[in-house]
PDB file of C-alpha atoms and ligand atoms in Angstrom:
ATOM      1  CA  MET T   1      73.801 110.539  72.103  1.00 48.00           C
ATOM      2  CA  ALA T   2      75.885 109.774  69.032  1.00 57.00           C
ATOM      3  CA  THR T   3      74.107 107.535  66.603  1.00 65.00           C
ATOM      4  CA  MET T   4      76.066 104.680  65.122  1.00 72.00           C
ATOM      5  CA  ALA T   5      77.828 105.817  61.965  1.00 77.00           C
ATOM      6  CA  LYS T   6      77.692 103.465  59.028  1.00 89.00           C
ATOM      7  CA  ILE T   7      79.472 100.297  60.018  1.00 92.00           C
ATOM      8  CA  THR T   8      80.635  97.892  57.335  1.00 96.00           C
ATOM      9  CA  THR T   9      83.666  96.006  58.620  1.00 97.00           C
ATOM     10  CA  MET T  10      84.572  93.911  61.644  1.00 98.00           C
ATOM     11  CA  GLU T  11      87.596  96.193  62.072  1.00 97.00           C
ATOM     12  CA  GLN T  12      85.210  99.120  62.535  1.00 97.00           C
ATOM     13  CA  LEU T  13      83.074  97.131  64.953  1.00 97.00           C
ATOM     14  CA  PHE T  14      86.154  96.166  66.962  1.00 98.00           C
ATOM     15  CA  LEU T  15      87.377  99.769  67.154  1.00 98.00           C
ATOM     16  CA  ASP T  16      83.911 100.860  68.242  1.00 97.00           C
ATOM     17  CA  GLU T  17      83.963  98.263  71.024  1.00 98.00           C
ATOM     18  CA  ILE T  18      87.389  99.381  72.225  1.00 98.00           C
ATOM     19  CA  ARG T  19      86.201 103.002  72.283  1.00 98.00           C
ATOM     20  CA  ASP T  20      83.130 102.056  74.286  1.00 98.00           C
ATOM     21  CA  LEU T  21      85.241 100.139  76.810  1.00 98.00           C
ATOM     22  CA  TYR T  22      87.730 102.997  77.007  1.00 98.00           C
ATOM     23  CA  ASP T  23      84.994 105.451  77.904  1.00 98.00           C
ATOM     24  CA  ALA T  24      83.402 102.976  80.339  1.00 98.00           C
ATOM     25  CA  GLU T  25      86.690 102.442  82.195  1.00 98.00           C
ATOM     26  CA  LYS T  26      87.385 106.160  82.351  1.00 98.00           C
ATOM     27  CA  GLN T  27      83.941 106.785  83.822  1.00 98.00           C
ATOM     28  CA  LEU T  28      84.722 104.147  86.442  1.00 98.00           C
ATOM     29  CA  VAL T  29      88.050 105.702  87.383  1.00 98.00           C
ATOM     30  CA  LYS T  30      86.056 108.827  88.260  1.00 98.00           C
ATOM     31  CA  ALA T  31      83.169 107.049  90.012  1.00 97.00           C
ATOM     32  CA  LEU T  32      84.905 104.368  92.091  1.00 97.00           C
ATOM     33  CA  PRO T  33      86.497 106.714  94.656  1.00 97.00           C
ATOM     34  CA  ASP T  34      83.054 108.032  95.674  1.00 95.00           C
ATOM     35  CA  MET T  35      81.661 104.516  95.871  1.00 95.00           C
ATOM     36  CA  ALA T  36      84.623 103.425  98.006  1.00 96.00           C
ATOM     37  CA  LYS T  37      84.137 106.394 100.324  1.00 96.00           C
ATOM     38  CA  ALA T  38      80.477 105.517 100.822  1.00 95.00           C
ATOM     39  CA  VAL T  39      81.256 101.955 101.929  1.00 95.00           C
ATOM     40  CA  SER T  40      81.153 101.106 105.614  1.00 94.00           C
ATOM     41  CA  SER T  41      82.808  97.650 105.573  1.00 95.00           C
ATOM     42  CA  ASP T  42      86.632  97.853 105.542  1.00 96.00           C
ATOM     43  CA  GLU T  43      86.909  94.708 103.428  1.00 96.00           C
ATOM     44  CA  LEU T  44      84.460  96.001 100.846  1.00 96.00           C
ATOM     45  CA  ARG T  45      86.210  99.371 100.737  1.00 97.00           C
ATOM     46  CA  ASP T  46      89.548  97.607 100.175  1.00 97.00           C
ATOM     47  CA  ALA T  47      87.997  95.609  97.339  1.00 96.00           C
ATOM     48  CA  PHE T  48      86.701  98.784  95.657  1.00 97.00           C
ATOM     49  CA  GLU T  49      90.044 100.526  96.063  1.00 97.00           C
ATOM     50  CA  GLU T  50      91.957  97.567  94.716  1.00 97.00           C
ATOM     51  CA  HIS T  51      89.682  97.442  91.703  1.00 97.00           C
ATOM     52  CA  LEU T  52      90.210 101.169  91.152  1.00 98.00           C
ATOM     53  CA  GLU T  53      93.928 100.485  90.738  1.00 98.00           C
ATOM     54  CA  GLN T  54      93.190  97.637  88.343  1.00 98.00           C
ATOM     55  CA  THR T  55      90.823  99.890  86.417  1.00 98.00           C
ATOM     56  CA  ARG T  56      93.594 102.440  85.881  1.00 98.00           C
ATOM     57  CA  ALA T  57      95.773  99.671  84.421  1.00 98.00           C
ATOM     58  CA  GLN T  58      92.857  98.550  82.245  1.00 98.00           C
ATOM     59  CA  VAL T  59      92.658 102.056  80.748  1.00 98.00           C
ATOM     60  CA  ARG T  60      96.353 101.807  79.858  1.00 98.00           C
ATOM     61  CA  ARG T  61      95.859  98.396  78.228  1.00 98.00           C
ATOM     62  CA  LEU T  62      93.192  99.851  75.968  1.00 98.00           C
ATOM     63  CA  GLU T  63      95.580 102.696  75.085  1.00 98.00           C
ATOM     64  CA  ARG T  64      98.140 100.115  73.988  1.00 98.00           C
ATOM     65  CA  ILE T  65      95.529  98.552  71.709  1.00 98.00           C
ATOM     66  CA  PHE T  66      94.716 101.942  70.129  1.00 98.00           C
ATOM     67  CA  GLU T  67      98.421 102.533  69.649  1.00 98.00           C
ATOM     68  CA  ALA T  68      98.983  99.182  67.956  1.00 97.00           C
ATOM     69  CA  LEU T  69      96.039  99.888  65.657  1.00 97.00           C
ATOM     70  CA  GLY T  70      97.500 103.302  64.808  1.00 97.00           C
ATOM     71  CA  GLU T  71      94.341 104.950  66.125  1.00 97.00           C
ATOM     72  CA  LYS T  72      93.959 107.854  68.491  1.00 97.00           C
ATOM     73  CA  ALA T  73      92.866 106.824  71.987  1.00 98.00           C
ATOM     74  CA  THR T  74      89.397 108.311  72.068  1.00 97.00           C
ATOM     75  CA  GLY T  75      86.337 107.083  73.867  1.00 97.00           C
ATOM     76  CA  LYS T  76      82.819 106.862  72.601  1.00 97.00           C
ATOM     77  CA  LYS T  77      80.260 107.609  75.250  1.00 97.00           C
ATOM     78  CA  CYS T  78      79.245 104.363  76.970  1.00 98.00           C
ATOM     79  CA  ALA T  79      75.628 105.084  77.840  1.00 98.00           C
ATOM     80  CA  ALA T  80      75.265 101.784  79.681  1.00 98.00           C
ATOM     81  CA  MET T  81      78.090 102.587  82.100  1.00 98.00           C
ATOM     82  CA  THR T  82      76.647 106.042  82.696  1.00 98.00           C
ATOM     83  CA  GLY T  83      73.382 104.366  83.728  1.00 98.00           C
ATOM     84  CA  LEU T  84      75.040 101.712  85.890  1.00 98.00           C
ATOM     85  CA  ILE T  85      77.079 104.344  87.718  1.00 98.00           C
ATOM     86  CA  LYS T  86      73.968 106.439  88.212  1.00 98.00           C
ATOM     87  CA  GLU T  87      72.277 103.478  89.872  1.00 97.00           C
ATOM     88  CA  GLY T  88      75.314 102.900  92.094  1.00 97.00           C
ATOM     89  CA  ASN T  89      75.308 106.564  93.085  1.00 96.00           C
ATOM     90  CA  GLU T  90      71.764 106.224  94.355  1.00 96.00           C
ATOM     91  CA  PHE T  91      73.262 104.120  97.161  1.00 94.00           C
ATOM     92  CA  VAL T  92      76.194 106.478  97.627  1.00 93.00           C
ATOM     93  CA  SER T  93      73.814 109.302  98.459  1.00 91.00           C
ATOM     94  CA  ALA T  94      71.192 107.197 100.291  1.00 92.00           C
ATOM     95  CA  SER T  95      70.571 107.689 103.980  1.00 91.00           C
ATOM     96  CA  GLY T  96      69.445 104.875 106.278  1.00 91.00           C
ATOM     97  CA  ASP T  97      71.395 101.848 107.434  1.00 94.00           C
ATOM     98  CA  THR T  98      75.045 101.581 106.421  1.00 94.00           C
ATOM     99  CA  ALA T  99      75.082  97.765 106.452  1.00 94.00           C
ATOM    100  CA  VAL T 100      72.049  97.524 104.192  1.00 95.00           C
ATOM    101  CA  ARG T 101      73.552 100.193 101.983  1.00 96.00           C
ATOM    102  CA  ASP T 102      76.756  98.152 101.634  1.00 95.00           C
ATOM    103  CA  ALA T 103      74.666  95.238 100.355  1.00 96.00           C
ATOM    104  CA  GLY T 104      73.159  97.590  97.768  1.00 96.00           C
ATOM    105  CA  LEU T 105      76.580  98.938  96.761  1.00 96.00           C
ATOM    106  CA  ILE T 106      77.873  95.403  96.161  1.00 97.00           C
ATOM    107  CA  ALA T 107      74.881  94.566  93.981  1.00 97.00           C
ATOM    108  CA  ALA T 108      75.422  97.752  91.963  1.00 97.00           C
ATOM    109  CA  ALA T 109      79.146  97.026  91.589  1.00 97.00           C
ATOM    110  CA  GLN T 110      78.417  93.506  90.361  1.00 98.00           C
ATOM    111  CA  LYS T 111      76.159  94.896  87.644  1.00 98.00           C
ATOM    112  CA  VAL T 112      79.150  96.927  86.483  1.00 98.00           C
ATOM    113  CA  GLU T 113      81.445  93.888  86.483  1.00 98.00           C
ATOM    114  CA  HIS T 114      78.937  91.819  84.550  1.00 98.00           C
ATOM    115  CA  TYR T 115      78.644  94.532  81.919  1.00 98.00           C
ATOM    116  CA  GLU T 116      82.425  94.682  81.592  1.00 98.00           C
ATOM    117  CA  ILE T 117      82.780  90.894  81.415  1.00 98.00           C
ATOM    118  CA  SER T 118      80.345  90.877  78.541  1.00 98.00           C
ATOM    119  CA  GLY T 119      82.021  93.789  76.712  1.00 98.00           C
ATOM    120  CA  TYR T 120      85.537  92.412  77.077  1.00 98.00           C
ATOM    121  CA  GLY T 121      84.394  88.919  76.126  1.00 98.00           C
ATOM    122  CA  SER T 122      82.964  90.095  72.809  1.00 98.00           C
ATOM    123  CA  ALA T 123      85.893  92.414  72.045  1.00 98.00           C
ATOM    124  CA  ARG T 124      88.340  89.588  72.781  1.00 98.00           C
ATOM    125  CA  THR T 125      86.487  87.228  70.435  1.00 98.00           C
ATOM    126  CA  HIS T 126      86.391  89.848  67.692  1.00 98.00           C
ATOM    127  CA  ALA T 127      90.130  90.517  68.108  1.00 98.00           C
ATOM    128  CA  GLU T 128      90.632  86.770  67.765  1.00 98.00           C
ATOM    129  CA  ILE T 129      88.775  86.425  64.482  1.00 98.00           C
ATOM    130  CA  LEU T 130      90.609  89.498  63.150  1.00 98.00           C
ATOM    131  CA  GLY T 131      93.929  87.806  63.955  1.00 98.00           C
ATOM    132  CA  ASN T 132      94.978  90.545  66.390  1.00 98.00           C
ATOM    133  CA  GLY T 133      96.842  88.401  68.903  1.00 98.00           C
ATOM    134  CA  GLY T 134      98.283  91.363  70.800  1.00 98.00           C
ATOM    135  CA  ALA T 135      94.829  92.747  71.491  1.00 98.00           C
ATOM    136  CA  VAL T 136      93.547  89.285  72.448  1.00 98.00           C
ATOM    137  CA  ARG T 137      96.189  88.993  75.157  1.00 98.00           C
ATOM    138  CA  LEU T 138      95.544  92.478  76.574  1.00 98.00           C
ATOM    139  CA  LEU T 139      91.764  92.051  76.538  1.00 98.00           C
ATOM    140  CA  GLU T 140      92.021  88.654  78.181  1.00 98.00           C
ATOM    141  CA  GLU T 141      94.141  90.045  80.976  1.00 98.00           C
ATOM    142  CA  THR T 142      91.442  92.575  81.752  1.00 98.00           C
ATOM    143  CA  LEU T 143      88.643  90.043  81.280  1.00 98.00           C
ATOM    144  CA  PHE T 144      90.321  87.856  83.890  1.00 98.00           C
ATOM    145  CA  GLU T 145      90.533  90.765  86.347  1.00 98.00           C
ATOM    146  CA  GLU T 146      86.860  91.632  85.846  1.00 98.00           C
ATOM    147  CA  LYS T 147      85.832  88.043  86.516  1.00 98.00           C
ATOM    148  CA  GLU T 148      88.047  87.921  89.576  1.00 98.00           C
ATOM    149  CA  ALA T 149      86.610  91.186  90.891  1.00 98.00           C
ATOM    150  CA  ASN T 150      83.095  89.857  90.388  1.00 98.00           C
ATOM    151  CA  GLU T 151      83.873  86.630  92.236  1.00 98.00           C
ATOM    152  CA  LYS T 152      85.463  88.524  95.102  1.00 97.00           C
ATOM    153  CA  LEU T 153      82.315  90.633  95.442  1.00 97.00           C
ATOM    154  CA  THR T 154      80.142  87.528  95.371  1.00 97.00           C
ATOM    155  CA  GLU T 155      82.146  86.064  98.238  1.00 97.00           C
ATOM    156  CA  LEU T 156      82.101  89.246 100.282  1.00 96.00           C
ATOM    157  CA  ALA T 157      78.343  89.501  99.822  1.00 95.00           C
ATOM    158  CA  ARG T 158      77.678  85.852 100.607  1.00 94.00           C
ATOM    159  CA  TYR T 159      79.933  85.390 103.583  1.00 93.00           C
ATOM    160  CA  GLN T 160      79.875  88.792 105.231  1.00 93.00           C
ATOM    161  CA  ILE T 161      78.007  91.781 103.907  1.00 91.00           C
ATOM    162  CA  ASN T 162      74.584  90.199 103.438  1.00 92.00           C
ATOM    163  CA  ASP T 163      74.612  88.691 106.950  1.00 92.00           C
ATOM    164  CA  GLU T 164      75.498  92.012 108.509  1.00 91.00           C
ATOM    165  CA  ALA T 165      72.845  93.743 106.442  1.00 92.00           C
ATOM    166  CA  LEU T 166      70.199  91.220 107.463  1.00 93.00           C
ATOM    167  CA  ARG T 167      71.094  91.471 111.149  1.00 94.00           C
ATOM    168  CA  SER T 168      70.976  95.225 111.005  1.00 93.00           C
ATOM    169  CA  SER T 169      67.768  95.141 109.008  1.00 91.00           C
ATOM    170  CA  LYS T 170      66.048  92.988 111.630  1.00 93.00           C
ATOM    171  CA  GLY T 171      67.164  95.351 114.366  1.00 94.00           C
ATOM    172  CA  ASN T 172      65.784  98.304 112.456  1.00 93.00           C
ATOM    173  CA  ALA T 173      62.493  96.526 111.829  1.00 91.00           C
ATOM    174  CA  ARG T 174      62.143  95.814 115.572  1.00 90.00           C
ATOM    175  CA  GLY T 175      63.004  99.391 116.425  1.00 79.00           C
ATOM    176  CA  ALA T 176      60.115 100.495 114.183  1.00 59.00           C
ATOM    177  CA  GLY T 177      62.303 102.739 112.096  1.00 52.00           C
ATOM    178  CA  GLY T 178      63.668 104.723 115.013  1.00 50.00           C
ATOM    179  CA  SER T 179      67.202 103.379 115.365  1.00 51.00           C
ATOM    180  CA  ALA T 180      68.957 102.715 112.080  1.00 52.00           C
ATOM    181  CA  ARG T 181      72.623 101.990 112.684  1.00 53.00           C
ATOM    182  CA  ASP T 182      74.945 104.975 112.983  1.00 53.00           C
ATOM    183  CA  GLY T 183      72.049 107.203 113.827  1.00 47.00           C
ATOM    184  CA  TRP T 184      71.082 108.425 110.395  1.00 46.00           C
TER     185      TRP T 184
HETATM  186 ZN1  LIG V   1      85.190  98.344  82.291  1.00 51.70          ZN
HETATM  187 FE1  LIG V   2      87.258  97.451  84.204  1.00 51.70          FE
HETATM  188 FE1  LIG V   3      79.011 100.434  76.501  1.00 51.70          FE
HETATM  189 FE1  LIG V   4      85.680  96.064  86.678  1.00 51.70          FE
END
């Protein structure tokens, strides 16, 4: 892992943040299709696929920020996103009950959204104090989408996915492990 080079200015810090986010979003563009494929609920799959499209637009927003700064669009490995995706993939490859697995996939996806909300929030604030209004607007657009995605997942979990998972879980517990849904 790259160690932090000497960092002396807020401009450098801001660029570092944008590079981290750029790499994080690009990792997500690669990972989300597999997560969507693993989902059993149609609504949850739609939500993942919709957010994949948004994520592609978020990558382009970051490229516009690089361009305005006169910097090359290059990422800097986001180790946190690598770890969060790895955790999500544990559910992608898990066997067992598909309804319970969906509940796990939502929880993993919300960890990703929370990480992004935090990263975009700080980058936006740093753009603000640096007087970079163009970057503030672009980062806020994405920040809004990340918050919206997180809220949508909260609602899906609360009003649908968790109930289905619990029902299925109780059935599996009664069946003493023999009859997980979909015959896995
Ligand atoms: Zn992101
Ligand atoms: Fe994103
Ligand atoms: Fe990061
Ligand atoms: Fe997101």
